[in-house]
Amino acid sequence: MTDKAKRISANKRKGKSVGAALLNIPYMVWAMIFIIVPMFIVAFYAFTDADGAFTLENFKQLGEYRDNIADSFIYAFIATVITLLLAYPFAYFVTKCKESTQKIIMMLVMVPLWMNLLILTYSIMNIIEANGIINNFLQMLGLERLQMINTPGAVILGMIYNYFPYMVLPLVSVMSKIDNSLLEAASDLGSNAVSRFVRVILPLSVPGIVSGVTMVFVPSVSTFYISQKLGGSSVNMIGDIIESLINKVATRHVGAMLALVLMVIILVCIMLMNRFSDDDEGGMIV
Amino acid sequence: MKRFTSLILSILLVVSLFSFVACGEKEPEVDPTLLEGSYTKDFAGTTLKVYNWGEYISDGAEGSIDVVRAFEEVTGINVEYSYYDDNETMYSELASGASYYDIIIPSDYMIQRLIREDMLEKVDVSKLSNYKYISDEYKDLYFDPANEYSVPYNVGMVGLIYNTTMVEKAPDSWEALWDSELSGNILMFKNPRDSFAIAQQRLGIDLNTLDKAEWDKAAELLKEQRELVQSYVMDEVFNKMEGANAAVAPYYAGDFLSMQENNPDLAFVYPKEGVNIFCDSICVPSNAQNYDAALLFMNFMMEPVIALANAEYICYASPNTAVINNDDYKFKGNAILYPSEENKPKTQWFHDLDGDIVGYYENLWVKIRNS
């Protein structure tokens, strides 16, 4: 390439990026005001005391909440694994359907997202309550009543129910891009169904798994409300503790500290997750 | 063409929804001849900002009077209505100066704090023609001894709600909330002050004690209770008690009446150790922008018809004699809302506590919940 041609192409690239930057300004301003600034406010609260003076005192209380943080990660992990096991075969099945059927199925997956989280959680409460729909049904059949609400299982159920669509969507989008000719080629070369899955489909759907897992795991770890309503006093998720701490003036700074610590842990988790997927298709989160 | 048709169809759908809603507006909310005070249109077109608890005014549901609309119709004032869940939220919003309100309806101890911090405007109650209806029992209360700042709106007490099919014998003490037989069927307040109050009453400690050791003692008792408690609740209590998903719960007497309508197995008792009594009163903050309209609103809220509608909607006890003595009042002489002299429980008011003590018990509360 001549120097002139280089210059022109560099200018072109530059022009494009200036245009893109201009279009980006509204969102950048938005992100600044509603994402970056609030994060600094959280950090500010975490490192100050009630008088606004710098202190590390808040972090000394971290140990008291160690078990809650651990519990939250365990529950979120279980919920994510179950969601993945449910969603993966389902997503594969969806991609094999006719396009019109696919549309209907995907709409059914999305319907819960059209409804408010509070209403969904309240409905689940009514279904699994000690005297709820399931138990009344069991009693009618002459069976033992089950203790479902106010157990960790109920919280995990709530998470799976609420976050299932976020797992299905990226999986479907990645799987539908898998070229059928690759599978045909694999068969021609003597692959059976198992090895086709292990050596072709699974590796190609990793980006979808990574983004689905991230989109389910992150909100699950910091879940609140769902755990309060469905877990009763049996579960103390870190999200609920942060909420109750931040709501009270006296404990606001400790709450901010916990929120900050949780944010850092989640960030580290996501970075580790993304190492599994070197492909940036399917939506990298960080 | 197909797209064009669907566009037209969706527009029609939206428009028809709106016209359906609009059909509702016809007759006036309340017959103006029933109102006793005089409501001129002098302030028509101005805005009145009202800040109240959620679900704490008759709103037109199920044939009741929509009080805010009725006021707007009579005065031409435009009401901007917003609501809060607890006194502290209301206080921090007011104290931050981020927004102003013309009317607020805080509880007793919060009024005490607002007066002390010079955040309320004085109100000359002699100019409110309907003030004569306020029962003497609710005048000169501790937080406003000379009735200079507030007009009582609702009063109430906390008590114990239980499901008669789930408890062996009718409880008469807060001890029921520590009964191991009921383990997993006990509900408790989610807010620390109300929960501590119950433990303090069991221990015979003053609800407003400034002695941290006494707060520690109450905290010990609450910690003991922790593993028996099914859930710490506020509004979820309705769902849980009505559906027989818990056996006992402490809550506000008035709310019990609405629960009982949905589940006749429920019963209520004022525990013998004593209960917390409260009074929510209408006040004008000192940064109010529409003081005269606020006074009109106060007077309007004490109107016999309006107060009756509110009392029946909210189900709390009314301090308004025109309501209490009205034969048509749904809860006239109700033994729970208006216990007779000999059945009155021992009562204690909350007082505003020092920030240091509040911080202390809030910290204790987090530890109890987390133990």
CSV table of C-alpha atoms in Angstrom, one decimal, chain B:
chain,number,residue,atom,x,y,z
B,1,MET,CA,-51.2,-3.6,3.3
B,2,LYS,CA,-51.1,-6.3,6.0
B,3,ARG,CA,-48.8,-4.2,8.1
B,4,PHE,CA,-50.9,-1.1,7.6
B,5,THR,CA,-54.0,-3.1,8.8
B,6,SER,CA,-52.2,-4.3,11.9
B,7,LEU,CA,-51.0,-0.8,12.7
B,8,ILE,CA,-54.6,0.5,12.5
B,9,LEU,CA,-55.8,-2.4,14.6
B,10,SER,CA,-53.2,-1.7,17.4
B,11,ILE,CA,-54.0,2.0,17.4
B,12,LEU,CA,-57.7,1.2,17.7
B,13,LEU,CA,-57.0,-1.2,20.6
B,14,VAL,CA,-55.1,1.4,22.5
B,15,VAL,CA,-57.6,4.1,21.9
B,16,SER,CA,-60.5,1.9,22.9
B,17,LEU,CA,-58.7,1.1,26.2
B,18,PHE,CA,-58.4,4.8,26.9
B,19,SER,CA,-62.0,5.6,26.1
B,20,PHE,CA,-63.0,2.7,28.4
B,21,VAL,CA,-61.1,4.3,31.3
B,22,ALA,CA,-62.5,7.7,30.5
B,23,CYS,CA,-66.1,6.3,30.7
B,24,GLY,CA,-65.7,6.1,34.5
B,25,GLU,CA,-65.8,9.8,35.1
B,26,LYS,CA,-69.3,11.1,35.6
B,27,GLU,CA,-70.9,11.9,38.9
B,28,PRO,CA,-69.2,13.9,41.6
B,29,GLU,CA,-67.3,11.8,44.2
B,30,VAL,CA,-69.2,13.3,47.1
B,31,ASP,CA,-72.4,15.3,47.3
B,32,PRO,CA,-71.2,18.9,48.2
B,33,THR,CA,-74.2,19.5,50.4
B,34,LEU,CA,-73.0,16.8,52.8
B,35,LEU,CA,-69.8,18.8,53.5
B,36,GLU,CA,-69.9,20.9,56.6
B,37,GLY,CA,-66.9,23.1,56.1
B,38,SER,CA,-66.8,25.8,53.5
B,39,TYR,CA,-64.6,25.0,50.5
B,40,THR,CA,-64.1,27.9,48.2
B,41,LYS,CA,-62.4,27.8,44.9
B,42,ASP,CA,-60.0,30.5,46.0
B,43,PHE,CA,-57.0,28.1,45.5
B,44,ALA,CA,-58.3,26.5,42.3
B,45,GLY,CA,-55.5,25.6,39.9
B,46,THR,CA,-52.8,25.5,42.7
B,47,THR,CA,-51.0,22.3,43.5
B,48,LEU,CA,-51.1,20.5,46.9
B,49,LYS,CA,-48.4,17.9,47.5
B,50,VAL,CA,-49.6,15.2,49.9
B,51,TYR,CA,-47.3,12.6,51.3
B,52,ASN,CA,-49.0,9.7,53.0
B,53,TRP,CA,-48.6,6.0,53.9
B,54,GLY,CA,-49.5,3.5,51.2
B,55,GLU,CA,-53.1,2.3,51.4
B,56,TYR,CA,-53.9,4.9,53.9
B,57,ILE,CA,-56.7,6.9,52.3
B,58,SER,CA,-60.0,5.8,50.8
B,59,ASP,CA,-59.3,5.6,47.1
B,60,GLY,CA,-62.6,4.7,45.5
B,61,ALA,CA,-62.0,1.0,45.4
B,62,GLU,CA,-65.2,-1.1,45.8
B,63,GLY,CA,-67.6,1.8,45.8
B,64,SER,CA,-65.8,3.8,48.5
B,65,ILE,CA,-65.2,7.6,48.1
B,66,ASP,CA,-62.1,8.6,46.2
B,67,VAL,CA,-61.1,11.2,48.8
B,68,VAL,CA,-58.4,12.8,46.8
B,69,ARG,CA,-60.7,13.3,43.8
B,70,ALA,CA,-63.5,14.5,46.0
B,71,PHE,CA,-61.2,17.2,47.4
B,72,GLU,CA,-60.0,18.2,43.9
B,73,GLU,CA,-63.6,18.5,42.7
B,74,VAL,CA,-64.7,20.7,45.7
B,75,THR,CA,-61.7,23.0,45.7
B,76,GLY,CA,-60.3,22.9,42.2
B,77,ILE,CA,-56.9,22.3,43.8
B,78,ASN,CA,-54.7,19.8,42.0
B,79,VAL,CA,-53.4,17.2,44.4
B,80,GLU,CA,-50.1,15.5,43.8
B,81,TYR,CA,-50.2,12.4,46.0
B,82,SER,CA,-47.3,10.2,46.8
B,83,TYR,CA,-46.7,7.6,49.5
B,84,TYR,CA,-44.1,6.0,51.8
B,85,ASP,CA,-43.7,2.7,53.7
B,86,ASP,CA,-42.3,4.0,56.9
B,87,ASN,CA,-41.7,7.1,59.0
B,88,GLU,CA,-38.0,6.9,58.5
B,89,THR,CA,-38.2,7.0,54.7
B,90,MET,CA,-40.5,10.0,54.9
B,91,TYR,CA,-38.2,11.7,57.4
B,92,SER,CA,-35.0,11.2,55.3
B,93,GLU,CA,-36.7,12.6,52.2
B,94,LEU,CA,-38.0,15.6,54.0
B,95,ALA,CA,-34.7,16.2,55.9
B,96,SER,CA,-32.6,15.9,52.7
B,97,GLY,CA,-34.5,18.9,51.3
B,98,ALA,CA,-34.7,17.1,48.0
B,99,SER,CA,-38.5,17.7,47.8
B,100,TYR,CA,-41.2,19.6,49.6
B,101,TYR,CA,-44.6,18.5,50.7
B,102,ASP,CA,-47.7,20.5,51.9
B,103,ILE,CA,-49.2,17.6,53.9
B,104,ILE,CA,-47.6,14.7,55.7
B,105,ILE,CA,-49.1,12.1,58.0
B,106,PRO,CA,-46.4,10.8,60.3
B,107,SER,CA,-46.7,8.8,63.5
B,108,ASP,CA,-46.4,10.2,67.0
B,109,TYR,CA,-42.7,9.7,67.7
B,110,MET,CA,-41.8,11.1,64.3
B,111,ILE,CA,-43.9,14.2,64.9
B,112,GLN,CA,-42.0,14.6,68.2
B,113,ARG,CA,-38.7,14.6,66.2
B,114,LEU,CA,-40.0,16.9,63.5
B,115,ILE,CA,-41.2,19.4,66.0
B,116,ARG,CA,-37.9,19.2,67.9
B,117,GLU,CA,-36.0,19.8,64.6
B,118,ASP,CA,-38.3,22.7,63.7
B,119,MET,CA,-39.5,21.0,60.6
B,120,LEU,CA,-43.3,21.5,61.1
B,121,GLU,CA,-45.4,24.6,60.6
B,122,LYS,CA,-47.8,25.6,63.3
B,123,VAL,CA,-51.5,25.0,62.6
B,124,ASP,CA,-54.2,27.1,64.3
B,125,VAL,CA,-56.8,24.4,64.9
B,126,SER,CA,-59.4,26.9,66.0
B,127,LYS,CA,-59.6,28.0,62.4
B,128,LEU,CA,-60.5,24.4,61.3
B,129,SER,CA,-64.3,24.2,61.6
B,130,ASN,CA,-64.2,20.4,61.8
B,131,TYR,CA,-61.7,20.1,64.6
B,132,LYS,CA,-64.6,20.0,67.0
B,133,TYR,CA,-65.1,16.4,66.0
B,134,ILE,CA,-61.7,15.3,67.3
B,135,SER,CA,-62.3,13.3,70.5
B,136,ASP,CA,-60.7,14.8,73.6
B,137,GLU,CA,-59.0,11.5,74.2
B,138,TYR,CA,-56.7,12.3,71.3
B,139,LYS,CA,-56.0,15.9,72.1
B,140,ASP,CA,-53.0,17.1,74.1
B,141,LEU,CA,-51.0,13.9,73.3
B,142,TYR,CA,-47.4,13.8,74.5
B,143,PHE,CA,-45.9,14.7,71.1
B,144,ASP,CA,-48.0,17.8,70.6
B,145,PRO,CA,-49.1,18.8,74.1
B,146,ALA,CA,-50.8,22.0,73.0
B,147,ASN,CA,-52.2,20.8,69.7
B,148,GLU,CA,-50.2,23.3,67.8
B,149,TYR,CA,-48.9,21.2,65.0
B,150,SER,CA,-51.0,18.1,64.3
B,151,VAL,CA,-54.5,16.8,63.8
B,152,PRO,CA,-55.1,13.1,64.6
B,153,TYR,CA,-56.0,11.0,61.6
B,154,ASN,CA,-55.9,7.4,62.8
B,155,VAL,CA,-55.1,5.6,66.1
B,156,GLY,CA,-54.3,2.0,66.7
B,157,MET,CA,-52.7,-0.6,68.8
B,158,VAL,CA,-50.6,-3.7,68.1
B,159,GLY,CA,-52.0,-7.0,69.1
B,160,LEU,CA,-51.6,-10.8,68.6
B,161,ILE,CA,-53.4,-12.4,65.7
B,162,TYR,CA,-53.8,-16.2,65.9
B,163,ASN,CA,-55.5,-18.9,64.0
B,164,THR,CA,-58.0,-20.7,66.3
B,165,THR,CA,-57.6,-24.0,64.4
B,166,MET,CA,-53.8,-24.0,64.8
B,167,VAL,CA,-53.3,-23.2,68.5
B,168,GLU,CA,-54.3,-25.4,71.4
B,169,LYS,CA,-55.7,-22.7,73.5
B,170,ALA,CA,-56.4,-19.1,73.0
B,171,PRO,CA,-53.2,-17.1,73.9
B,172,ASP,CA,-53.3,-14.1,76.2
B,173,SER,CA,-49.6,-13.3,76.3
B,174,TRP,CA,-46.8,-12.4,74.0
B,175,GLU,CA,-45.3,-15.7,75.2
B,176,ALA,CA,-47.2,-17.4,72.3
B,177,LEU,CA,-44.6,-16.0,69.9
B,178,TRP,CA,-42.0,-18.0,71.8
B,179,ASP,CA,-44.0,-21.2,72.0
B,180,SER,CA,-41.9,-24.1,70.7
B,181,GLU,CA,-45.0,-26.0,69.9
B,182,LEU,CA,-45.7,-23.4,67.2
B,183,SER,CA,-42.2,-23.5,65.8
B,184,GLY,CA,-42.2,-22.7,62.1
B,185,ASN,CA,-45.7,-21.2,62.4
B,186,ILE,CA,-44.7,-18.0,64.1
B,187,LEU,CA,-44.4,-14.7,62.2
B,188,MET,CA,-42.6,-11.6,63.6
B,189,PHE,CA,-42.4,-7.9,62.6
B,190,LYS,CA,-39.6,-7.2,60.1
B,191,ASN,CA,-39.1,-3.7,61.5
B,192,PRO,CA,-36.8,-3.6,64.5
B,193,ARG,CA,-38.7,-1.1,66.7
B,194,ASP,CA,-42.0,-3.1,66.7
B,195,SER,CA,-40.1,-6.4,67.3
B,196,PHE,CA,-38.1,-5.0,70.1
B,197,ALA,CA,-41.2,-3.6,71.7
B,198,ILE,CA,-42.7,-7.0,72.0
B,199,ALA,CA,-39.6,-8.4,73.7
B,200,GLN,CA,-39.4,-5.4,75.9
B,201,GLN,CA,-43.0,-5.8,77.0
B,202,ARG,CA,-42.4,-9.4,77.9
B,203,LEU,CA,-39.4,-8.3,80.0
B,204,GLY,CA,-41.2,-5.4,81.5
B,205,ILE,CA,-38.7,-2.9,80.0
B,206,ASP,CA,-39.7,0.6,79.0
B,207,LEU,CA,-40.1,0.8,75.2
B,208,ASN,CA,-38.1,4.0,75.2
B,209,THR,CA,-35.3,3.0,77.5
B,210,LEU,CA,-32.0,4.7,77.0
B,211,ASP,CA,-30.1,1.9,78.7
B,212,LYS,CA,-28.2,-0.1,76.2
B,213,ALA,CA,-28.0,-3.1,78.5
B,214,GLU,CA,-31.8,-3.3,78.5
B,215,TRP,CA,-31.7,-3.3,74.6
B,216,ASP,CA,-29.2,-6.1,74.9
B,217,LYS,CA,-31.6,-8.1,77.1
B,218,ALA,CA,-34.4,-7.7,74.7
B,219,ALA,CA,-32.1,-8.7,71.8
B,220,GLU,CA,-31.2,-11.9,73.7
B,221,LEU,CA,-34.9,-12.8,73.9
B,222,LEU,CA,-35.3,-12.1,70.2
B,223,LYS,CA,-32.3,-14.3,69.4
B,224,GLU,CA,-33.9,-17.1,71.3
B,225,GLN,CA,-37.0,-16.7,69.2
B,226,ARG,CA,-35.1,-16.6,65.9
B,227,GLU,CA,-35.2,-20.4,65.2
B,228,LEU,CA,-38.9,-20.6,65.9
B,229,VAL,CA,-39.8,-17.9,63.5
B,230,GLN,CA,-41.1,-18.9,60.1
B,231,SER,CA,-40.6,-15.4,58.5
B,232,TYR,CA,-40.1,-11.8,59.4
B,233,VAL,CA,-42.9,-9.9,57.6
B,234,MET,CA,-44.7,-6.7,57.1
B,235,ASP,CA,-47.5,-6.8,54.5
B,236,GLU,CA,-47.0,-10.5,53.7
B,237,VAL,CA,-48.7,-11.1,57.0
B,238,PHE,CA,-52.1,-10.7,55.2
B,239,ASN,CA,-51.4,-13.5,52.8
B,240,LYS,CA,-49.8,-15.8,55.3
B,241,MET,CA,-52.5,-15.5,58.0
B,242,GLU,CA,-55.4,-15.5,55.7
B,243,GLY,CA,-54.2,-18.6,54.0
B,244,ALA,CA,-53.5,-20.4,57.3
B,245,ASN,CA,-49.9,-20.6,56.5
B,246,ALA,CA,-48.8,-19.4,59.9
B,247,ALA,CA,-50.5,-19.7,63.4
B,248,VAL,CA,-49.5,-16.5,65.2
B,249,ALA,CA,-48.4,-13.1,64.3
B,250,PRO,CA,-48.2,-9.7,65.9
B,251,TYR,CA,-49.8,-6.9,63.8
B,252,TYR,CA,-51.9,-3.8,63.9
B,253,ALA,CA,-55.4,-4.3,65.2
B,254,GLY,CA,-57.1,-2.6,62.3
B,255,ASP,CA,-55.4,-4.9,59.8
B,256,PHE,CA,-56.7,-7.9,61.7
B,257,LEU,CA,-60.2,-6.8,60.8
B,258,SER,CA,-59.5,-7.0,57.1
B,259,MET,CA,-57.8,-10.3,57.5
B,260,GLN,CA,-60.7,-11.8,59.4
B,261,GLU,CA,-63.0,-10.9,56.6
B,262,ASN,CA,-61.1,-13.3,54.5
B,263,ASN,CA,-60.5,-16.0,57.1
B,264,PRO,CA,-63.1,-16.3,59.9
B,265,ASP,CA,-60.8,-18.7,61.8
B,266,LEU,CA,-58.6,-15.8,62.8
B,267,ALA,CA,-58.9,-14.3,66.3
B,268,PHE,CA,-57.2,-11.4,68.0
B,269,VAL,CA,-56.1,-10.5,71.5
B,270,TYR,CA,-54.3,-7.7,73.3
B,271,PRO,CA,-51.6,-9.5,75.2
B,272,LYS,CA,-51.7,-8.9,79.0
B,273,GLU,CA,-48.1,-7.6,79.1
B,274,GLY,CA,-49.2,-4.5,77.3
B,275,VAL,CA,-49.1,-3.2,73.7
B,276,ASN,CA,-47.8,-0.3,71.7
B,277,ILE,CA,-50.3,2.4,70.9
B,278,PHE,CA,-49.8,4.8,68.0
B,279,CYS,CA,-51.5,7.9,66.5
B,280,ASP,CA,-50.8,9.1,62.9
B,281,SER,CA,-51.6,12.8,62.6
B,282,ILE,CA,-51.9,15.2,59.7
B,283,CYS,CA,-49.1,17.9,59.7
B,284,VAL,CA,-47.8,20.6,57.5
B,285,PRO,CA,-44.0,20.6,57.0
B,286,SER,CA,-42.3,24.0,57.5
B,287,ASN,CA,-41.2,24.1,53.8
B,288,ALA,CA,-44.7,23.7,52.5
B,289,GLN,CA,-45.5,25.9,49.5
B,290,ASN,CA,-49.3,25.9,49.7
B,291,TYR,CA,-50.1,26.4,53.4
B,292,ASP,CA,-53.7,27.6,53.0
B,293,ALA,CA,-54.6,24.7,50.7
B,294,ALA,CA,-53.1,22.4,53.2
B,295,LEU,CA,-55.4,23.8,55.9
B,296,LEU,CA,-58.3,23.2,53.6
B,297,PHE,CA,-57.2,19.6,53.1
B,298,MET,CA,-56.9,19.1,56.9
B,299,ASN,CA,-60.4,20.3,57.5
B,300,PHE,CA,-61.6,18.2,54.6
B,301,MET,CA,-60.1,15.1,56.1
B,302,MET,CA,-62.1,15.7,59.3
B,303,GLU,CA,-65.4,16.0,57.5
B,304,PRO,CA,-67.8,13.4,58.9
B,305,VAL,CA,-68.5,11.8,55.4
B,306,ILE,CA,-64.8,11.8,54.5
B,307,ALA,CA,-63.6,10.6,57.9
B,308,LEU,CA,-66.2,7.8,57.7
B,309,ALA,CA,-65.1,6.7,54.3
B,310,ASN,CA,-61.4,6.7,55.4
B,311,ALA,CA,-62.2,4.8,58.7
B,312,GLU,CA,-64.1,2.1,56.8
B,313,TYR,CA,-61.5,1.8,54.2
B,314,ILE,CA,-58.4,1.7,56.4
B,315,CYS,CA,-60.1,-0.2,59.3
B,316,TYR,CA,-58.1,1.6,61.9
B,317,ALA,CA,-59.7,3.3,64.9
B,318,SER,CA,-60.9,6.9,64.2
B,319,PRO,CA,-60.3,9.8,66.6
B,320,ASN,CA,-63.3,11.5,64.9
B,321,THR,CA,-66.5,11.5,67.1
B,322,ALA,CA,-68.7,12.0,64.1
B,323,VAL,CA,-67.5,8.6,62.9
B,324,ILE,CA,-67.4,6.8,66.3
B,325,ASN,CA,-71.0,7.8,67.0
B,326,ASN,CA,-72.4,7.3,63.5
B,327,ASP,CA,-74.9,4.4,63.5
B,328,ASP,CA,-74.0,3.6,59.9
B,329,TYR,CA,-70.3,3.1,60.7
B,330,LYS,CA,-69.3,-0.5,59.9
B,331,PHE,CA,-67.1,-0.8,63.0
B,332,LYS,CA,-69.3,1.2,65.4
B,333,GLY,CA,-68.5,-0.1,69.0
B,334,ASN,CA,-66.1,-2.7,67.6
B,335,ALA,CA,-64.6,-4.4,70.6
B,336,ILE,CA,-61.1,-4.5,69.0
B,337,LEU,CA,-60.9,-1.0,67.7
B,338,TYR,CA,-62.7,0.6,70.5
B,339,PRO,CA,-62.3,-1.6,73.6
B,340,SER,CA,-64.4,-0.7,76.6
B,341,GLU,CA,-62.7,0.9,79.6
B,342,GLU,CA,-62.4,-2.4,81.5
B,343,ASN,CA,-61.1,-4.3,78.4
B,344,LYS,CA,-58.5,-1.7,77.5
B,345,PRO,CA,-55.0,-3.1,77.4
B,346,LYS,CA,-52.0,-1.5,79.0
B,347,THR,CA,-50.5,0.8,76.4
B,348,GLN,CA,-47.2,2.5,75.8
B,349,TRP,CA,-46.3,5.1,73.2
B,350,PHE,CA,-43.1,5.1,71.2
B,351,HIS,CA,-41.0,8.2,71.8
B,352,ASP,CA,-38.4,9.6,69.5
B,353,LEU,CA,-35.0,8.1,70.5
B,354,ASP,CA,-31.5,9.5,70.3
B,355,GLY,CA,-29.7,8.6,67.0
B,356,ASP,CA,-27.1,6.7,69.0
B,357,ILE,CA,-29.7,4.4,70.5
B,358,VAL,CA,-31.4,3.9,67.2
B,359,GLY,CA,-28.1,2.9,65.6
B,360,TYR,CA,-27.5,0.6,68.5
B,361,TYR,CA,-30.7,-1.4,68.2
B,362,GLU,CA,-30.6,-1.4,64.4
B,363,ASN,CA,-27.2,-3.1,64.6
B,364,LEU,CA,-28.5,-5.6,67.2
B,365,TRP,CA,-31.4,-6.3,64.9
B,366,VAL,CA,-29.2,-7.2,61.9
B,367,LYS,CA,-27.3,-9.6,64.2
B,368,ILE,CA,-30.4,-11.2,65.5
B,369,ARG,CA,-31.8,-11.8,62.0
B,370,ASN,CA,-28.4,-13.1,60.9
B,371,SER,CA,-27.8,-15.4,63.9
